[in-house]
mmCIF file of N, CA and C in Angstrom:
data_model
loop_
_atom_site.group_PDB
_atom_site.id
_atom_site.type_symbol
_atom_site.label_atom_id
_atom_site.label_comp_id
_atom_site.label_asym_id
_atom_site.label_seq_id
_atom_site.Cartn_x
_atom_site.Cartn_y
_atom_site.Cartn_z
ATOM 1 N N UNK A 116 0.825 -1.179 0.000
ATOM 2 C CA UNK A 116 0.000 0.000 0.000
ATOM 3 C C UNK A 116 0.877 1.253 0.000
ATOM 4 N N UNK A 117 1.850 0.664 1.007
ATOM 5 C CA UNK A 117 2.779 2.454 1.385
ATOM 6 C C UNK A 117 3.831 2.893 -0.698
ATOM 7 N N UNK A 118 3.750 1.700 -1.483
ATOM 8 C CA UNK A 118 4.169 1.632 -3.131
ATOM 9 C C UNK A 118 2.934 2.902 -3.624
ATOM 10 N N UNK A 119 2.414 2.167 -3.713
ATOM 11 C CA UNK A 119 1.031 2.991 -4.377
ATOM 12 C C UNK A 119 1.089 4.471 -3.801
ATOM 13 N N UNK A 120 0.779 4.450 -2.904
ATOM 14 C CA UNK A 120 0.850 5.671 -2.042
ATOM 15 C C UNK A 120 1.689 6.948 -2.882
ATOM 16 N N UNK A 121 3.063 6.186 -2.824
ATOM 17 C CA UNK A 121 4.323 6.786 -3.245
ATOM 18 C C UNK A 121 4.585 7.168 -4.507
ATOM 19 N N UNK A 122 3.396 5.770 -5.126
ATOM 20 C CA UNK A 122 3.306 6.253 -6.525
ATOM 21 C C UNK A 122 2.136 7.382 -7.210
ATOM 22 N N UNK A 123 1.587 7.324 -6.024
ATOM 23 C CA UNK A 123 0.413 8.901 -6.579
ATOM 24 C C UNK A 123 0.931 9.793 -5.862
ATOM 25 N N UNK A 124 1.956 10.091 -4.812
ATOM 26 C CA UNK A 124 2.364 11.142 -4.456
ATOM 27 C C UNK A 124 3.670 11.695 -6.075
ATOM 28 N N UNK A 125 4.232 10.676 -6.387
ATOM 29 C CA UNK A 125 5.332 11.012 -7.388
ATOM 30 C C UNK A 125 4.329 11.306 -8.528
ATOM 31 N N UNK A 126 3.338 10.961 -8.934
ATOM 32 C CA UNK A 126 2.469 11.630 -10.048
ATOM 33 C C UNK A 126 2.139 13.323 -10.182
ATOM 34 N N UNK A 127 1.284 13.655 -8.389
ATOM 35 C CA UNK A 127 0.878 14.733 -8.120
ATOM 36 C C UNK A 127 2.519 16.013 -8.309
ATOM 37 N N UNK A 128 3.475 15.268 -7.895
ATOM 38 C CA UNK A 128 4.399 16.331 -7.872
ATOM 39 C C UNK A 128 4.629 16.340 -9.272
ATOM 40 N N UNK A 129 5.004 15.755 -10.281
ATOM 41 C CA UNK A 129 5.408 15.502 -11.330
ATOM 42 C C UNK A 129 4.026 16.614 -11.917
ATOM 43 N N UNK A 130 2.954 16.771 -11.975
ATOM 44 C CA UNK A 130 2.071 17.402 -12.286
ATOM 45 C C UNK A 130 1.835 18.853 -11.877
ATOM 46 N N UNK A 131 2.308 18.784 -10.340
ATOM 47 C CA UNK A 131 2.332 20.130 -10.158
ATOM 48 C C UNK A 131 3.721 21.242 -10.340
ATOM 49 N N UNK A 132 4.915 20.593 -10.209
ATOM 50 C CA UNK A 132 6.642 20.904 -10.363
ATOM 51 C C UNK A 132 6.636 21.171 -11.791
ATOM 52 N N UNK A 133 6.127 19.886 -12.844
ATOM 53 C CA UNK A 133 6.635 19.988 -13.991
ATOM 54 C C UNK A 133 7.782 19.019 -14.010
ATOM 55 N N UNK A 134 7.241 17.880 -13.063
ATOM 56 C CA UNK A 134 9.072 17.439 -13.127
ATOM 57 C C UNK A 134 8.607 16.057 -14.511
ATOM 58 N N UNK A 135 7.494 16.350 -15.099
ATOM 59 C CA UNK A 135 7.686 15.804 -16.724
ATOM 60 C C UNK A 135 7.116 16.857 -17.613
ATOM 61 N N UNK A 136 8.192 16.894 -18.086
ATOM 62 C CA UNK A 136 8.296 18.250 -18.885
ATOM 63 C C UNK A 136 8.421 18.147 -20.363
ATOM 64 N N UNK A 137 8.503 16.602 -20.576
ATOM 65 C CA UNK A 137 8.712 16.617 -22.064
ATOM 66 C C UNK A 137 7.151 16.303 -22.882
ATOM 67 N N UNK A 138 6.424 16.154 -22.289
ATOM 68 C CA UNK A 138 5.137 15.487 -22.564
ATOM 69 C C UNK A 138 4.084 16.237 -22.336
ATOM 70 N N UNK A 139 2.723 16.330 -22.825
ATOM 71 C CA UNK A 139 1.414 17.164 -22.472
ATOM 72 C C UNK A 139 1.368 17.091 -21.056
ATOM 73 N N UNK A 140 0.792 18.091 -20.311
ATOM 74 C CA UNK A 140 0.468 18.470 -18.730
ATOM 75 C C UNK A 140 -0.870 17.320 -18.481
ATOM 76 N N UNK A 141 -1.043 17.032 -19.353
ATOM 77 C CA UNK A 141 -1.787 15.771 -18.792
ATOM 78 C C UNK A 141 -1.867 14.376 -18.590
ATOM 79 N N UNK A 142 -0.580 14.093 -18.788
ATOM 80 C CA UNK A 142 -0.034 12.911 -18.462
ATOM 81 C C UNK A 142 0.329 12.752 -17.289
ATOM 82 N N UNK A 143 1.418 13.611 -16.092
ATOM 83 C CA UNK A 143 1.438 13.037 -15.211
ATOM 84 C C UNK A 143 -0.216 13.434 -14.116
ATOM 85 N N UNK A 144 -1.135 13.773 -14.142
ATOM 86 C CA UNK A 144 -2.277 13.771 -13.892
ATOM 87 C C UNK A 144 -3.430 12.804 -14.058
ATOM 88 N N UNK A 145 -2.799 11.906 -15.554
ATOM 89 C CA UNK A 145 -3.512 11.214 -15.864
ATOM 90 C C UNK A 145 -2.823 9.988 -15.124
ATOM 91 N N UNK A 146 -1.794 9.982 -14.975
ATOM 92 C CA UNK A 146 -0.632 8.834 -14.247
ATOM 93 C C UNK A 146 -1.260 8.954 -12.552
ATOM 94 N N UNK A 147 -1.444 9.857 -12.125
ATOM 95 C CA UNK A 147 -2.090 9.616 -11.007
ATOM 96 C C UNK A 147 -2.890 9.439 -10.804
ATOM 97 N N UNK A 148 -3.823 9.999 -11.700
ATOM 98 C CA UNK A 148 -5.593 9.058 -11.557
ATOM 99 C C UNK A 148 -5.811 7.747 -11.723
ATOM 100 N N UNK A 149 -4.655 6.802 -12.688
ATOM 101 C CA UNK A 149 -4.853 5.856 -12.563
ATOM 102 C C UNK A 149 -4.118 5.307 -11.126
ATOM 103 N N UNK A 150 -3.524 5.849 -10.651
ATOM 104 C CA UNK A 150 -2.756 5.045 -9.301
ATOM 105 C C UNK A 150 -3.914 5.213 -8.473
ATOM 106 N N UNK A 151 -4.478 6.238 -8.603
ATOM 107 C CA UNK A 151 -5.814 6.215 -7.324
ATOM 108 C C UNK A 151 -6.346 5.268 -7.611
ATOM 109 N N UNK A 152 -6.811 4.884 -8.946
ATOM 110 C CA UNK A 152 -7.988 4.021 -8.965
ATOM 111 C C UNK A 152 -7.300 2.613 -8.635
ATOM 112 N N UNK A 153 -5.693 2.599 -8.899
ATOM 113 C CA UNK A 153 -5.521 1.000 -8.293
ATOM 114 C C UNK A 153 -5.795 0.942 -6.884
ATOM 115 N N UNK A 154 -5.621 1.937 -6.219
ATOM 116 C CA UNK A 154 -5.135 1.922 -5.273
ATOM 117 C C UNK A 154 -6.490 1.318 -4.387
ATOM 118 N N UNK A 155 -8.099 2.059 -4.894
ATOM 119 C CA UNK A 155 -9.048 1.857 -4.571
ATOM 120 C C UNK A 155 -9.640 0.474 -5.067
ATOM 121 N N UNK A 156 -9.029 0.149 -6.175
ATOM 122 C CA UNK A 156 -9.611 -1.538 -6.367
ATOM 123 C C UNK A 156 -8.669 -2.368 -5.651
ATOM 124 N N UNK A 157 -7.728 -1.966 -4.879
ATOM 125 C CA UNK A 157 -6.902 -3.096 -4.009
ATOM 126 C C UNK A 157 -7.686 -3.065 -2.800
ATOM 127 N N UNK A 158 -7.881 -1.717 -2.468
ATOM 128 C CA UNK A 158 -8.891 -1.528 -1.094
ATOM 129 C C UNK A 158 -9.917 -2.204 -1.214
ATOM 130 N N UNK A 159 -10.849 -2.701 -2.492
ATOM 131 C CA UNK A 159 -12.240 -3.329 -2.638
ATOM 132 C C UNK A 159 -12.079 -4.950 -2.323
ATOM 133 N N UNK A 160 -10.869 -5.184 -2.553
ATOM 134 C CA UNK A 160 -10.666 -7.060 -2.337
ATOM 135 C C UNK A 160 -11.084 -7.460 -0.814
ATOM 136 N N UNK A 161 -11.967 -8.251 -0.825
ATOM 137 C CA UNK A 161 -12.001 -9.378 0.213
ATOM 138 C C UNK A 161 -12.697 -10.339 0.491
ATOM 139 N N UNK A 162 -13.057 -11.330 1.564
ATOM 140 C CA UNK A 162 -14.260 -11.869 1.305
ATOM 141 C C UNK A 162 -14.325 -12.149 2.703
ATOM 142 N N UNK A 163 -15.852 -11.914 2.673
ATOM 143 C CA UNK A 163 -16.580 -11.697 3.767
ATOM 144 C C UNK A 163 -17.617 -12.967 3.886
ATOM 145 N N UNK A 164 -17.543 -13.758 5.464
ATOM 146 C CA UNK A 164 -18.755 -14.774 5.824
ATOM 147 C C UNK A 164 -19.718 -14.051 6.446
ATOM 148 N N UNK A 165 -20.804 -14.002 6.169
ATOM 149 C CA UNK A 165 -22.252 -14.112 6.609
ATOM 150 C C UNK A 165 -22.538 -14.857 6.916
ATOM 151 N N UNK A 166 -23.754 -14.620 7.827
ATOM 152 C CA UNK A 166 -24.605 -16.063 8.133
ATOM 153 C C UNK A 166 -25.434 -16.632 7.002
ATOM 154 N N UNK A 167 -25.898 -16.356 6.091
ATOM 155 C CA UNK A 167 -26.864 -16.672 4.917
ATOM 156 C C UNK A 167 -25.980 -16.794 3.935
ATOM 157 N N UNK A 168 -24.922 -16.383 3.133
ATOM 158 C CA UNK A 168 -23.838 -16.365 2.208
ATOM 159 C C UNK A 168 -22.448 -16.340 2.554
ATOM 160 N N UNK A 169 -21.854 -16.020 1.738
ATOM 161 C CA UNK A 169 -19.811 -15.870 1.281
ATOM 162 C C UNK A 169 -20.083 -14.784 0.456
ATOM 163 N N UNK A 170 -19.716 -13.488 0.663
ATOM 164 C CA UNK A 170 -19.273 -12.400 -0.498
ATOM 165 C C UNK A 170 -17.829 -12.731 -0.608
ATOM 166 N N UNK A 171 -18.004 -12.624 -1.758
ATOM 167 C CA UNK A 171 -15.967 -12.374 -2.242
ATOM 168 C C UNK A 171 -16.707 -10.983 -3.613
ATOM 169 N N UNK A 172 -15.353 -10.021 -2.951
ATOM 170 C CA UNK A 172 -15.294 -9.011 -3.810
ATOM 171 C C UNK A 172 -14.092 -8.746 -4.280
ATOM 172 N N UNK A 173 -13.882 -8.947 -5.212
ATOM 173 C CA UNK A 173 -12.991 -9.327 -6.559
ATOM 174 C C UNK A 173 -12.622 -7.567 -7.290
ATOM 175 N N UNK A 174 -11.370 -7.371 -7.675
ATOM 176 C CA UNK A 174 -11.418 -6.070 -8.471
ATOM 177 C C UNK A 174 -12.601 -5.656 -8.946
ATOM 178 N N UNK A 175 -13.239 -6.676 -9.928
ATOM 179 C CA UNK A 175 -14.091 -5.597 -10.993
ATOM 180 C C UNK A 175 -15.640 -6.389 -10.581
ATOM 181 N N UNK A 176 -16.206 -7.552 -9.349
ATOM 182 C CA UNK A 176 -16.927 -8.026 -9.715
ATOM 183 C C UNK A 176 -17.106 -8.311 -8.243
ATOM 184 N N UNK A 177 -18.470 -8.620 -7.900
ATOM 185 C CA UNK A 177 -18.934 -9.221 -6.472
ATOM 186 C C UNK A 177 -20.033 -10.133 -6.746
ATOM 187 N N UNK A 178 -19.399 -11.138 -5.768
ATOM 188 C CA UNK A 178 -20.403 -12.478 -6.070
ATOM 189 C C UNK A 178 -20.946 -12.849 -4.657
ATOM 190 N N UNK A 179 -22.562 -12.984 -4.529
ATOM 191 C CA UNK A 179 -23.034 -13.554 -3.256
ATOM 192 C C UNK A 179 -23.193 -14.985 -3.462
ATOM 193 N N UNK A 180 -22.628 -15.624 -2.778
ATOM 194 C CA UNK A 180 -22.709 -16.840 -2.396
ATOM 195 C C UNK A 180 -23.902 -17.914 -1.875
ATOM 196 N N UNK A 181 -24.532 -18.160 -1.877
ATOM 197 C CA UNK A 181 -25.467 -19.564 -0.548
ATOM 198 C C UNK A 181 -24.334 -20.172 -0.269
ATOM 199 N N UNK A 182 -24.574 -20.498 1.039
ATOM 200 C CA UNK A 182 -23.240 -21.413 1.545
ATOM 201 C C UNK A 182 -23.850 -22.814 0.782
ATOM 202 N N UNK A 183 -25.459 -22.916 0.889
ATOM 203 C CA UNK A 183 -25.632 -24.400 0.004
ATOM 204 C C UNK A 183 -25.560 -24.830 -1.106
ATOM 205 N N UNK A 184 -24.706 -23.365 -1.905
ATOM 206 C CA UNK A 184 -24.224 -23.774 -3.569
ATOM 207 C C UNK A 184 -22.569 -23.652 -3.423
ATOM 208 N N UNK A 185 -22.105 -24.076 -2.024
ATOM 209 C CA UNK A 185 -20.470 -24.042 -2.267
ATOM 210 C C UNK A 185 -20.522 -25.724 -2.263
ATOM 211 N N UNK A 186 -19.452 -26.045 -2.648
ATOM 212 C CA UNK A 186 -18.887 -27.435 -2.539
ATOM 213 C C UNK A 186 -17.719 -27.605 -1.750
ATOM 214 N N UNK A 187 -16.997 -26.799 -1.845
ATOM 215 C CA UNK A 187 -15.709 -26.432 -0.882
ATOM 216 C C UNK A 187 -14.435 -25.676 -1.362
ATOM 217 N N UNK A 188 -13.621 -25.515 -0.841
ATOM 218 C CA UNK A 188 -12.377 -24.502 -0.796
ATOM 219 C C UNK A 188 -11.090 -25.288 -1.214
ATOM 220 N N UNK A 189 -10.356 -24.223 -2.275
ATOM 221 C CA UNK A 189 -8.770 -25.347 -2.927
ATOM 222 C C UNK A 189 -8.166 -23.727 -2.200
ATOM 223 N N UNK A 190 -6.678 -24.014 -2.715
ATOM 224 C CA UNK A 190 -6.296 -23.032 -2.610
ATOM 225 C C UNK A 190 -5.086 -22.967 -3.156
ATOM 226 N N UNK A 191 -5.022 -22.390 -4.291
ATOM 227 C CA UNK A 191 -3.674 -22.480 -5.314
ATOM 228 C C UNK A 191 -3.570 -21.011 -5.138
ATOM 229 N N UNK A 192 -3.042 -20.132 -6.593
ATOM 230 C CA UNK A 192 -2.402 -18.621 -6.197
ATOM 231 C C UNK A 192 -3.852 -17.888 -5.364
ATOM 232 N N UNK A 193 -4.782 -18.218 -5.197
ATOM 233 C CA UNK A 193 -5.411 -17.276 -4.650
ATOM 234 C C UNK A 193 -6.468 -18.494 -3.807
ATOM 235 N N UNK A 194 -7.198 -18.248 -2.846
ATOM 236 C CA UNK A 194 -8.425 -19.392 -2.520
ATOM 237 C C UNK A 194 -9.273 -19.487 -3.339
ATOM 238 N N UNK A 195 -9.944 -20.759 -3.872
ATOM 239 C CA UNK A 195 -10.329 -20.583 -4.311
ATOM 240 C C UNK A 195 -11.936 -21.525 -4.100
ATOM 241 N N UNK A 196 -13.080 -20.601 -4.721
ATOM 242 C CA UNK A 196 -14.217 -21.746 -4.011
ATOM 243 C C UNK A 196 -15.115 -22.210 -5.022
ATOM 244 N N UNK A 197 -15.253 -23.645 -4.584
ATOM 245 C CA UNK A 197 -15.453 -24.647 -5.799
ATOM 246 C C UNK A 197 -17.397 -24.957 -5.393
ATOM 247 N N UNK A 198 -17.514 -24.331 -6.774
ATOM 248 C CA UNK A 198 -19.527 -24.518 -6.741
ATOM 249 C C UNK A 198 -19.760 -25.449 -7.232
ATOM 250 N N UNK A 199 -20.921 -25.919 -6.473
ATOM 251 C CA UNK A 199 -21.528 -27.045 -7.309
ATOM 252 C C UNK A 199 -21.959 -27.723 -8.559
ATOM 253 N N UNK A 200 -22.078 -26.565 -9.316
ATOM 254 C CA UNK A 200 -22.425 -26.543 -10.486
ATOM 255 C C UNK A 200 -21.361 -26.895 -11.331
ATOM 256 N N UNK A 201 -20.266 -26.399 -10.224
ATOM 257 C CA UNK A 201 -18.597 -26.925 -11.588
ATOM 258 C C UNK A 201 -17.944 -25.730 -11.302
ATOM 259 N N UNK A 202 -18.625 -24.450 -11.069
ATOM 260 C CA UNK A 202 -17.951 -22.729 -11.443
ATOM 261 C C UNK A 202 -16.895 -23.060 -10.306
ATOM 262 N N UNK A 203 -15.327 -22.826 -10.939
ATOM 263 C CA UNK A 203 -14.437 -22.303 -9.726
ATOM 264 C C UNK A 203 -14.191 -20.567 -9.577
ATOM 265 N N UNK A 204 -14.381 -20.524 -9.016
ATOM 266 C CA UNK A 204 -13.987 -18.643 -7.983
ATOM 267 C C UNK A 204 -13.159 -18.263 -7.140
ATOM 268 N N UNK A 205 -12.306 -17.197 -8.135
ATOM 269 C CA UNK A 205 -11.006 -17.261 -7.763
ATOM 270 C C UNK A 205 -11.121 -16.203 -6.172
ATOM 271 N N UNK A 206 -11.164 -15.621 -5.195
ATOM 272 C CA UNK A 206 -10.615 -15.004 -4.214
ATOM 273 C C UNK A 206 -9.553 -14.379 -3.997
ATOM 274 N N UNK A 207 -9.786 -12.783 -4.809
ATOM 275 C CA UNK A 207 -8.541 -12.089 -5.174
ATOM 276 C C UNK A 207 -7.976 -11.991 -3.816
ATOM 277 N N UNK A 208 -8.822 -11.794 -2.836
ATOM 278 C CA UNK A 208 -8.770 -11.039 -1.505
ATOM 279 C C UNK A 208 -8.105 -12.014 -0.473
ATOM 280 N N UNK A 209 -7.701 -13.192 -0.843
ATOM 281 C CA UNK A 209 -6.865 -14.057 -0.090
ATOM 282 C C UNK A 209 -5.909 -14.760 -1.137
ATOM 283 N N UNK A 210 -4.820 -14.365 -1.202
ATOM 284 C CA UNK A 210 -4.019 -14.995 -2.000
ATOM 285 C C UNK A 210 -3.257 -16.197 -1.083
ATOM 286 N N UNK A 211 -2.452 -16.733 -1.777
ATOM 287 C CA UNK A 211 -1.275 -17.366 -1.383
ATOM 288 C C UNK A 211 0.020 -16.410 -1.388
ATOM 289 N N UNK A 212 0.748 -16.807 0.048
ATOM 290 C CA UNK A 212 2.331 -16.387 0.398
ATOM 291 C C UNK A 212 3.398 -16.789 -0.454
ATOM 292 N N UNK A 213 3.907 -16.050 -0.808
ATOM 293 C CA UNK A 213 5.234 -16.899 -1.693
ATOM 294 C C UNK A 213 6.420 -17.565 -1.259
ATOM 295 N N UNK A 214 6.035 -17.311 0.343
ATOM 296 C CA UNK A 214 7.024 -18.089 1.358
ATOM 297 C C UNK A 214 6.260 -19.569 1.113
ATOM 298 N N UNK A 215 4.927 -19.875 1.421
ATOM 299 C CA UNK A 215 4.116 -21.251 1.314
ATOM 300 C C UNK A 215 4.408 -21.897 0.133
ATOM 301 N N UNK A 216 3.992 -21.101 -0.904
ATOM 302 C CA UNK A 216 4.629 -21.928 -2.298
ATOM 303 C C UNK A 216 5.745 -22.317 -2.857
ATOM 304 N N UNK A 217 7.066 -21.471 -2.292
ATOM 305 C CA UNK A 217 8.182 -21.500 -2.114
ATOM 306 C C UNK A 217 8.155 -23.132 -1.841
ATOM 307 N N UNK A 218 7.819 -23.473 -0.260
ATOM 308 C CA UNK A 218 8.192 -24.414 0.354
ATOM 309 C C UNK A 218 7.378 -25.489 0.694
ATOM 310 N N UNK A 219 6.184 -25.278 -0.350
ATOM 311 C CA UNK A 219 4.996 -26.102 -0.369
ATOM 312 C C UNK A 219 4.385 -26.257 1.442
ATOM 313 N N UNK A 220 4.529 -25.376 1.989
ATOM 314 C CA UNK A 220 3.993 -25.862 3.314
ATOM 315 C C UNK A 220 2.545 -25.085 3.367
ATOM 316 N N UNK A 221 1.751 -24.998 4.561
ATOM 317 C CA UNK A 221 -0.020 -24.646 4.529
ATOM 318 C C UNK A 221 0.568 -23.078 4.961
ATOM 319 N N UNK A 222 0.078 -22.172 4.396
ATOM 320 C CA UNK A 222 -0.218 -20.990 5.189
ATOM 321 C C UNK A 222 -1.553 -20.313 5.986
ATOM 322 N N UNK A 223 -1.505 -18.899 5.371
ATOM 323 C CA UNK A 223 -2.591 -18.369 5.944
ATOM 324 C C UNK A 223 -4.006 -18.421 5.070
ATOM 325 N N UNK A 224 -3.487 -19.204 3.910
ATOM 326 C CA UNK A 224 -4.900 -18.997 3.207
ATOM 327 C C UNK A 224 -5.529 -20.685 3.487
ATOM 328 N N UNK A 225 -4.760 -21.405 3.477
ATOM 329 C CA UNK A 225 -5.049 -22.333 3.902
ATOM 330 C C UNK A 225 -6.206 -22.763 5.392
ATOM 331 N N UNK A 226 -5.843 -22.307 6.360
ATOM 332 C CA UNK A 226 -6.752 -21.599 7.666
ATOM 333 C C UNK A 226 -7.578 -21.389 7.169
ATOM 334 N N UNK A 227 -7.715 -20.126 6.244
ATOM 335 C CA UNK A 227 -8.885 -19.433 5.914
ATOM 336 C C UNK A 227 -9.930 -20.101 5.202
ATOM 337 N N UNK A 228 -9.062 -20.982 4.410
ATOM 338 C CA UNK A 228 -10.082 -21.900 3.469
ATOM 339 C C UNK A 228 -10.926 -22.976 4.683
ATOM 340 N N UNK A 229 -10.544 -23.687 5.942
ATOM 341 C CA UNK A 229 -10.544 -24.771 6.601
ATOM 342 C C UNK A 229 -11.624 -23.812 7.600
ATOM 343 N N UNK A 230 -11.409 -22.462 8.175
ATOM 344 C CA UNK A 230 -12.470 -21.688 8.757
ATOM 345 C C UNK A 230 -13.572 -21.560 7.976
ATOM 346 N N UNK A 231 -13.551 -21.294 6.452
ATOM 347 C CA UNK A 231 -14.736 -21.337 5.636
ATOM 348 C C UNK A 231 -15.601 -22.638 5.580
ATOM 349 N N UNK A 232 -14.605 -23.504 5.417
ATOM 350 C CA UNK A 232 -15.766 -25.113 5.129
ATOM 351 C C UNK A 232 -16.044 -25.391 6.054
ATOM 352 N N UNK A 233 -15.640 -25.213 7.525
ATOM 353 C CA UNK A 233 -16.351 -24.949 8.903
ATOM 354 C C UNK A 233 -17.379 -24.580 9.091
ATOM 355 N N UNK A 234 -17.298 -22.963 8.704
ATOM 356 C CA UNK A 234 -18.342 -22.162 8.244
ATOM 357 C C UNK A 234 -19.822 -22.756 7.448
ATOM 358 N N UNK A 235 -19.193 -23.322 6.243
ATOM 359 C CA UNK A 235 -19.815 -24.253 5.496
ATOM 360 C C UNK A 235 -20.849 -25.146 5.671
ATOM 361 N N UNK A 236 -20.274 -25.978 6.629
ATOM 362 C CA UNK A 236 -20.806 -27.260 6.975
ATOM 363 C C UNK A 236 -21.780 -26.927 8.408
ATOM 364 N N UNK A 237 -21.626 -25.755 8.774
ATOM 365 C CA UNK A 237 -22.246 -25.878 10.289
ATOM 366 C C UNK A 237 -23.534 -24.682 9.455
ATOM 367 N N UNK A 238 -23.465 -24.137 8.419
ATOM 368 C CA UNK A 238 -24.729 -23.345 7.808
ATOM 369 C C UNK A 238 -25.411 -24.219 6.929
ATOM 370 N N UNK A 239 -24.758 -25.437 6.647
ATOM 371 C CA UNK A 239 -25.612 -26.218 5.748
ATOM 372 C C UNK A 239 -26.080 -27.295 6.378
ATOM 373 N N UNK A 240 -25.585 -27.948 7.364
ATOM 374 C CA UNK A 240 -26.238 -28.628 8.700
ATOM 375 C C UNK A 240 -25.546 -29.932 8.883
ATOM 376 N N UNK A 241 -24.599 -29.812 7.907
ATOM 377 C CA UNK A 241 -23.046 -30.732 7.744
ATOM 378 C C UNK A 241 -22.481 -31.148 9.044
ATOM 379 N N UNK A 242 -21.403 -32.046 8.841
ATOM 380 C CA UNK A 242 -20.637 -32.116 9.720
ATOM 381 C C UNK A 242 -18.965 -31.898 9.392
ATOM 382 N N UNK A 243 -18.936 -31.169 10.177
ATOM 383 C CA UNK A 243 -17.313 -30.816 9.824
ATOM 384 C C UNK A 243 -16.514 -31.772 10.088
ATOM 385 N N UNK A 244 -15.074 -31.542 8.406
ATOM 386 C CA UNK A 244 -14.455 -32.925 8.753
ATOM 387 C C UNK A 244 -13.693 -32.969 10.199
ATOM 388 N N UNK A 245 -12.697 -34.184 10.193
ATOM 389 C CA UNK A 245 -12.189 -34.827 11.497
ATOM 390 C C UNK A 245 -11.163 -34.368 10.669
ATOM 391 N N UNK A 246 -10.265 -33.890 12.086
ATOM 392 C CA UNK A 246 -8.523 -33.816 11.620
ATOM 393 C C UNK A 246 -7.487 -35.043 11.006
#
């Protein structure tokens, strides 16, 4: 976040200094409007349990869930949750560590996936698995 940041502060000066000077005055302006807007679709990622659904909000897209149309949770570069129907859904908002994949061991998305089918199974009237 503190990148981004740094990178719409170096836009705004560049726009207001002139410190790009070879190019129309609306480029570095336009260079910072787009850093805002990353900056605000990184802020939009996550996914949220309810009692009635799973939101996952994705850069450009939000999907409500029934917990009784999930099938369950993988978790490769991002978590991901596997519907019944077949649809997999990726979970921008929980990725994988590159320390975990590095070294193939469980991280934090892993948890997250194992708290969800928890989640899962106790809203659909399941029984959660055994360790």
């Amino acid at each position: 976040m503190t990148g981004a940041a740094l990178i719409v502060a170096v836009g705004v000066v560049g726009a207001v200094d002139g410190i790009f000077t070879d190019g129309p005055t609306w480029v570095p302006i336009a260079f910072a409007g787009i850093c805002v807007l990353a900056v605000l679709f990184a802020l939009r990622v996550r996914v949220v349990a309810t009692e009635p659904e799973l939101l996952v909000h994705n850069p450009l897209s939000t999907h409500r869930i029934a917990w009784a149309d999930i099938d369950g949770f993988n978790c490769d570069r991002f978590l991901v949750v596997r519907l019944k129907n077949g649809t997999r859904l990726s979970c921008v908002g929980v990725p994988q560590s590159g320390v975990t994949r590095l070294f193939g061991r469980l991280g934090g998305d892993n948890k997250i996936a194992d708290a969800l089918e928890h989640r899962r199974l106790a809203a659909t009237g399941g029984v959660p698995p055994t360790a």
